[in-house]
């Protein structure tokens, strides 16, 4: 099994991404992608007060028969940098936007820079702290909340678990890149 990860920083709105996902799902997995992961930041969606619109679109795409076994949507609030921060700090403080997280993250990674090249290379620095971040992320998502409680979270632990499961199904020589 070959797994190819292509991190892409995109400014495309969720409507466009969900449309693209629907197009990918319309093709059979044998001729296209067997699994589709949509990893997104939630800060703009919340900041623009479009959370209900997002949830409706998400529900619509996830209800497609083809999506049930192939699509996983991974949200981070406010942004993926919260996941990076969990490698260093256990918190579910509600950071309003990505800039707040980056200030906190730079206390641990002073050279942090949000660009495609840096984020692609960041894995090497975070790799040894991955299990810690996974446990923290999972605990935050499982924690009972009061109604309308605002908090930061990341579903990246779900993606890591799925990729680990896929890798374990392959021979020991196959690696996820």
XYZ file of N, CA and C in Angstrom:
531
model
N 0.845 -1.175 0.000
C 0.000 0.000 0.000
C 0.889 1.237 0.000
N 0.566 2.179 -0.834
C 1.315 3.435 -0.918
C 0.442 4.543 -0.347
N 0.975 5.256 0.614
C 0.261 6.385 1.197
C 1.078 7.630 0.919
N 0.441 8.574 0.294
C 1.121 9.821 -0.040
C 0.430 10.961 0.695
N 1.199 11.695 1.468
C 0.667 12.842 2.185
C 1.140 14.104 1.486
N 0.202 14.991 1.225
C 0.539 16.244 0.553
C -0.016 17.407 1.362
N 0.736 17.864 2.358
C 0.229 19.026 3.094
C 0.193 20.241 2.184
N -0.936 20.916 2.187
C -1.082 22.105 1.355
C -1.738 23.194 2.181
N -1.110 24.335 2.212
C -1.732 25.482 2.854
C -2.607 26.127 1.796
N -3.889 26.223 2.092
C -4.832 26.700 1.088
C -5.738 27.766 1.680
N -6.070 28.742 0.874
C -7.026 29.761 1.287
C -8.414 29.477 0.729
N -8.578 28.325 0.106
C -9.884 27.973 -0.455
C -10.895 27.811 0.672
N -12.081 28.324 0.464
C -13.132 28.207 1.458
C -13.666 26.789 1.533
N -14.343 26.494 2.643
C -14.838 25.131 2.841
C -15.840 24.717 1.774
N -16.608 25.656 1.216
C -17.554 25.297 0.149
C -16.811 24.710 -1.047
N -15.723 25.364 -1.445
C -14.935 24.878 -2.581
C -14.294 23.533 -2.272
N -13.780 23.385 -1.072
C -13.139 22.124 -0.689
C -14.173 21.004 -0.664
N -15.344 21.262 -0.078
C -16.376 20.223 -0.046
C -16.820 19.853 -1.464
N -16.885 20.827 -2.358
C -17.207 20.529 -3.756
C -16.141 19.609 -4.353
N -14.876 19.946 -4.136
C -13.781 19.104 -4.643
C -13.852 17.695 -4.064
N -14.177 17.597 -2.787
C -14.287 16.281 -2.143
C -15.412 15.477 -2.786
N -16.546 16.122 -3.045
C -17.657 15.422 -3.702
C -17.225 14.877 -5.061
N -16.442 15.652 -5.798
C -15.951 15.198 -7.104
C -15.030 13.989 -6.949
N -14.148 14.033 -5.968
C -13.247 12.898 -5.724
C -14.022 11.657 -5.298
N -15.031 11.853 -4.471
C -15.824 10.717 -3.995
C -16.670 10.104 -5.106
N -16.986 10.873 -6.126
C -17.798 10.365 -7.234
C -17.042 9.324 -8.054
N -15.718 9.367 -7.979
C -14.908 8.383 -8.697
C -14.658 7.182 -7.790
N -14.621 5.975 -8.357
C -14.405 4.787 -7.525
C -13.020 4.806 -6.877
N -12.917 4.286 -5.659
C -11.628 4.303 -4.960
C -10.539 3.528 -5.690
N -10.927 2.574 -6.533
C -9.933 1.792 -7.271
C -9.189 2.648 -8.291
N -9.843 3.698 -8.787
C -9.223 4.543 -9.806
C -8.808 5.906 -9.261
N -9.089 6.141 -8.015
C -8.803 7.444 -7.428
C -8.276 7.234 -6.015
N -8.521 8.171 -5.158
C -8.068 8.078 -3.776
C -8.972 7.149 -2.977
N -8.356 6.213 -2.281
C -9.127 5.316 -1.435
C -9.584 6.036 -0.170
N -8.715 6.915 0.359
C -9.034 7.684 1.562
C -8.798 9.158 1.287
N -9.676 9.973 1.820
C -9.551 11.421 1.684
C -9.609 12.020 3.082
N -8.609 12.813 3.412
C -8.552 13.498 4.696
C -8.598 14.999 4.437
N -9.531 15.663 5.076
C -9.628 17.116 4.975
C -9.260 17.670 6.343
N -8.100 18.293 6.424
C -7.594 18.871 7.669
C -7.771 20.378 7.563
N -8.540 20.957 8.485
C -8.826 22.380 8.348
C -8.762 23.128 9.660
N -8.477 24.410 9.534
C -8.501 25.340 10.654
C -9.916 25.900 10.780
N -10.360 26.059 12.018
C -11.722 26.528 12.257
C -11.800 28.017 12.599
N -10.666 28.695 12.746
C -10.688 30.081 13.224
C -11.459 31.024 12.304
N -11.268 30.917 11.010
C -11.971 31.811 10.086
C -13.461 31.484 10.066
N -13.799 30.215 10.129
C -15.209 29.809 10.125
C -15.922 30.379 11.344
N -15.299 30.258 12.515
C -15.890 30.845 13.724
C -15.846 32.370 13.666
N -14.718 32.927 13.222
C -14.558 34.380 13.170
C -15.553 35.054 12.241
N -15.894 34.382 11.146
C -16.870 34.916 10.191
C -18.297 34.505 10.538
N -18.468 33.845 11.682
C -19.782 33.387 12.147
C -20.479 32.516 11.096
N -19.707 31.568 10.527
C -20.239 30.676 9.492
C -20.278 29.225 9.970
N -20.261 29.020 11.286
C -20.182 27.665 11.820
C -21.410 26.836 11.445
N -22.597 27.419 11.471
C -23.794 26.648 11.112
C -23.778 26.262 9.636
N -23.358 27.188 8.789
C -23.238 26.897 7.356
C -22.220 25.773 7.134
N -21.094 25.865 7.821
C -20.060 24.830 7.719
C -20.613 23.476 8.164
N -21.272 23.446 9.315
C -21.799 22.173 9.837
C -22.806 21.556 8.874
N -23.644 22.381 8.259
C -24.620 21.861 7.293
C -23.930 21.267 6.067
N -22.928 21.961 5.542
C -22.188 21.446 4.381
C -21.446 20.164 4.741
N -20.835 20.166 5.905
C -20.091 18.988 6.367
C -21.033 17.787 6.478
N -22.180 18.008 7.088
C -23.162 16.930 7.253
C -23.616 16.400 5.893
N -23.824 17.300 4.948
C -24.255 16.905 3.606
C -23.213 16.013 2.927
N -21.951 16.408 2.990
C -20.888 15.621 2.349
C -20.692 14.296 3.080
N -20.695 14.332 4.403
C -20.484 13.098 5.172
C -21.629 12.106 5.001
N -22.806 12.583 4.593
C -23.946 11.684 4.418
C -23.906 10.920 3.092
N -23.014 11.301 2.202
C -22.878 10.580 0.931
C -22.403 9.155 1.197
N -22.993 8.196 0.497
C -22.606 6.795 0.695
C -21.109 6.586 0.510
N -20.535 7.244 -0.493
C -19.116 7.064 -0.789
C -18.219 7.630 0.313
N -18.748 8.531 1.126
C -17.933 9.189 2.156
C -17.745 8.321 3.392
N -18.649 7.406 3.624
C -18.642 6.664 4.889
C -17.321 5.952 5.178
N -16.728 5.323 4.200
C -15.476 4.588 4.407
C -14.248 5.341 3.914
N -14.462 6.459 3.221
C -13.325 7.107 2.549
C -12.966 8.490 3.083
N -13.903 9.185 3.705
C -13.681 10.582 4.082
C -13.542 10.747 5.591
N -12.510 11.464 5.990
C -12.326 11.846 7.385
C -12.020 13.336 7.417
N -12.805 14.072 8.191
C -12.606 15.511 8.328
C -11.968 15.768 9.688
N -10.837 16.444 9.661
C -10.056 16.705 10.868
C -10.060 18.211 11.113
N -10.672 18.630 12.207
C -10.762 20.047 12.539
C -9.788 20.393 13.659
N -9.255 21.594 13.589
C -8.475 22.159 14.688
C -9.000 23.564 14.947
N -9.264 23.833 16.221
C -9.738 25.169 16.597
C -8.772 25.780 17.568
N -8.181 26.884 17.256
C -8.499 27.671 16.081
C -7.781 27.207 14.816
N -6.630 26.514 14.968
C -5.825 26.197 13.787
C -4.892 25.024 14.090
N -4.224 24.536 13.067
C -3.313 23.397 13.195
C -2.192 23.682 14.186
N -1.870 24.942 14.363
C -0.826 25.291 15.327
C -1.201 24.876 16.739
N -2.499 24.733 17.030
C -2.890 24.219 18.348
C -2.386 22.784 18.512
N -2.491 21.985 17.459
C -1.961 20.619 17.481
C -0.459 20.640 17.752
N 0.253 21.531 17.090
C 1.696 21.640 17.323
C 1.974 22.010 18.779
N 1.173 22.925 19.332
C 1.354 23.354 20.724
C 1.147 22.196 21.692
N 0.223 21.295 21.376
C -0.033 20.150 22.261
C 1.185 19.242 22.403
N 2.128 19.339 21.522
C 3.367 18.577 21.660
C 4.199 19.096 22.825
N 3.933 20.322 23.249
C 4.718 20.972 24.296
C 3.913 21.313 25.545
N 2.608 21.542 25.386
C 1.813 22.076 26.492
C 0.426 21.444 26.492
N -0.058 21.109 27.680
C -1.396 20.547 27.831
C -2.361 21.678 28.176
N -3.180 22.055 27.218
C -4.129 23.149 27.428
C -5.324 22.986 26.504
N -6.471 23.462 26.952
C -7.621 23.583 26.056
C -8.164 25.010 26.103
N -7.321 25.922 26.559
C -7.676 27.340 26.581
C -8.234 27.726 25.218
N -9.272 28.523 25.229
C -9.870 28.952 23.962
C -9.052 30.095 23.368
N -8.201 29.741 22.436
C -7.468 30.748 21.677
C -8.406 31.238 20.579
N -8.574 32.539 20.472
C -9.541 33.102 19.529
C -9.085 32.953 18.084
N -7.792 33.134 17.862
C -7.304 33.064 16.488
C -5.913 32.446 16.453
N -5.454 32.229 15.263
C -4.170 31.563 15.064
C -3.002 32.400 15.582
N -3.103 33.710 15.471
C -2.013 34.568 15.951
C -1.738 34.349 17.437
N -2.797 34.168 18.229
C -2.618 33.910 19.667
C -1.857 32.609 19.899
N -2.187 31.596 19.133
C -1.505 30.300 19.260
C -0.038 30.432 18.862
N 0.222 31.126 17.784
C 1.601 31.250 17.302
C 2.478 31.939 18.343
N 1.943 32.933 19.042
C 2.702 33.584 20.120
C 3.087 32.548 21.173
N 2.132 31.714 21.565
C 2.400 30.673 22.573
C 3.351 29.610 22.021
N 3.144 29.217 20.782
C 3.976 28.194 20.155
C 5.431 28.652 20.035
N 5.632 29.921 19.764
C 7.001 30.451 19.612
C 7.789 30.421 20.920
N 7.114 30.254 22.046
C 7.826 30.075 23.319
C 8.548 28.731 23.333
N 8.054 27.784 22.542
C 8.622 26.436 22.474
C 9.425 26.219 21.193
N 8.995 26.865 20.118
C 9.679 26.773 18.823
C 9.902 28.208 18.336
N 10.955 28.853 18.808
C 11.155 30.278 18.488
C 11.211 30.587 16.993
N 11.676 29.645 16.197
C 11.817 29.902 14.758
C 10.565 29.545 13.960
N 9.448 29.225 14.647
C 8.243 28.790 13.944
C 7.811 29.831 12.907
N 7.430 29.320 11.754
C 6.991 30.167 10.649
C 5.886 29.423 9.906
N 4.762 30.090 9.673
C 3.645 29.434 8.994
C 3.806 29.583 7.484
N 4.597 28.676 6.922
C 4.675 28.591 5.470
C 4.848 27.125 5.084
N 4.582 26.833 3.829
C 4.561 25.447 3.343
C 5.855 24.698 3.637
N 6.990 25.291 3.338
C 8.270 24.603 3.528
C 8.552 24.311 4.994
N 8.302 25.279 5.860
C 8.592 25.075 7.276
C 7.665 24.013 7.872
N 6.393 24.099 7.579
C 5.438 23.144 8.154
C 5.749 21.728 7.683
N 6.156 21.575 6.433
C 6.514 20.254 5.926
C 7.707 19.679 6.687
N 8.658 20.515 7.061
C 9.854 20.038 7.777
C 9.660 19.946 9.292
N 8.586 20.505 9.813
C 8.353 20.554 11.257
C 8.199 19.173 11.886
N 7.740 18.203 11.105
C 7.505 16.848 11.619
C 8.730 16.295 12.337
N 9.896 16.526 11.791
C 11.124 16.002 12.406
C 11.292 16.509 13.832
N 10.923 17.753 14.061
C 11.057 18.342 15.393
C 9.999 17.811 16.360
N 8.815 17.522 15.857
C 7.705 17.115 16.716
C 7.595 15.607 16.899
N 8.243 14.843 16.063
C 8.078 13.387 16.013
C 8.211 12.716 17.381
N 9.207 13.083 18.161
C 9.431 12.427 19.454
C 8.394 12.798 20.505
N 7.580 13.803 20.234
C 6.545 14.239 21.172
C 5.147 13.864 20.679
N 5.089 13.075 19.624
C 3.821 12.763 18.973
C 2.831 12.069 19.904
N 3.277 11.081 20.643
C 2.369 10.344 21.526
C 1.802 11.252 22.613
N 2.609 12.144 23.133
C 2.134 13.104 24.136
C 1.029 13.974 23.550
N 1.253 14.508 22.368
C 0.252 15.353 21.716
C -1.014 14.564 21.413
N -0.856 13.337 20.984
C -2.016 12.502 20.667
C -2.878 12.279 21.915
N -2.244 11.950 23.022
C -2.984 11.725 24.264
C -3.687 12.997 24.733
N -3.006 14.117 24.644
C -3.610 15.390 25.056
C -4.790 15.752 24.163
N -4.631 15.591 22.875
C -5.686 15.913 21.922
C -6.920 15.044 22.161
N -6.685 13.769 22.346
C -7.795 12.844 22.589
C -8.519 13.189 23.888
N -7.777 13.503 24.939
C -8.382 13.852 26.226
C -9.229 15.124 26.111
N -8.748 16.104 25.378
C -9.505 17.346 25.187
C -10.816 17.055 24.470
N -10.770 16.225 23.441
C -11.980 15.919 22.669
C -12.971 15.058 23.444
N -12.484 14.267 24.386
C -13.368 13.406 25.180
C -13.939 14.114 26.411
N -13.330 15.208 26.805
C -13.725 15.912 28.022
C -15.173 16.387 27.929
N -15.930 16.177 29.011
C -17.311 16.662 29.032
C -17.306 18.179 29.102
N -18.208 18.781 28.372
C -18.270 20.240 28.281
C -19.650 20.738 28.691
N -19.678 21.967 29.187
C -20.961 22.604 29.451
C -21.462 23.189 28.133
N -22.754 23.437 28.043
C -23.331 23.980 26.808
C -22.627 25.261 26.385
N -22.338 25.345 25.108
C -21.725 26.524 24.491
C -20.353 26.880 25.052
N -19.669 25.918 25.666
C -18.320 26.173 26.173
C -17.359 26.313 24.995
N -16.605 27.371 25.007
C -15.594 27.583 23.971
C -14.264 27.028 24.447
N -13.605 26.283 23.602
C -12.305 25.708 23.935
C -11.566 25.397 22.639
N -10.260 25.279 22.757
C -9.450 24.889 21.606
C -9.353 23.372 21.559
N -9.255 22.841 20.366
C -9.170 21.388 20.188
C -8.515 21.079 18.847
N -8.117 19.845 18.700
C -7.631 19.346 17.417
C -8.018 17.881 17.291
N -8.464 17.510 16.122
C -8.786 16.112 15.844
C -7.634 15.364 15.196
N -6.451 15.929 15.245
C -5.303 15.296 14.590
C -4.997 13.912 15.151
N -5.371 13.659 16.396
C -5.139 12.321 16.954
C -5.891 11.260 16.148
N -7.022 11.633 15.579
C -7.804 10.698 14.758
C -7.031 10.356 13.486
N -6.489 11.374 12.842
C -5.697 11.150 11.630
C -4.481 10.280 11.928
N -3.785 10.551 13.014
C -2.602 9.775 13.384
C -2.986 8.315 13.631
N -4.104 8.098 14.315
C -4.558 6.725 14.584
C -4.875 5.994 13.282
N -5.591 6.649 12.373
C -5.945 6.018 11.097
C -4.688 5.687 10.296
N -3.752 6.622 10.222
C -2.513 6.370 9.475
C -1.706 5.244 10.113
N -1.675 5.197 11.444
C -0.996 4.084 12.123
C -1.660 2.756 11.773
N -3.001 2.733 11.792
C -3.731 1.505 11.453
C -3.436 1.074 10.017
N -3.423 2.027 9.101
C -3.120 1.700 7.705
C -1.696 1.186 7.559
N -0.777 1.798 8.259
C 0.618 1.362 8.177
C 0.777 -0.042 8.760
N 0.060 -0.339 9.829
C 0.149 -1.665 10.445
C -0.426 -2.754 9.553
N -1.306 -2.383 8.619
C -1.870 -3.359 7.681
C -0.900 -3.695 6.562
N 0.132 -2.895 6.412
C 1.107 -3.121 5.349
C 2.306 -3.865 5.908
N 3.191 -4.247 5.048
C 4.400 -4.945 5.497
C 5.299 -3.978 6.255
N 6.185 -4.488 7.092
C 7.063 -3.619 7.878
C 7.959 -2.718 7.034
N 8.176 -3.067 5.786
C 9.043 -2.254 4.935
C 8.345 -1.022 4.369
N 7.019 -1.024 4.388
C 6.289 0.128 3.866
C 6.265 1.229 4.910
N 6.469 2.421 4.483
C 6.504 3.573 5.373
C 5.521 4.622 4.884
N 4.964 5.345 5.828
C 4.165 6.513 5.487
C 5.122 7.683 5.414
N 5.091 8.372 4.289
C 6.009 9.505 4.104
C 5.322 10.796 4.475
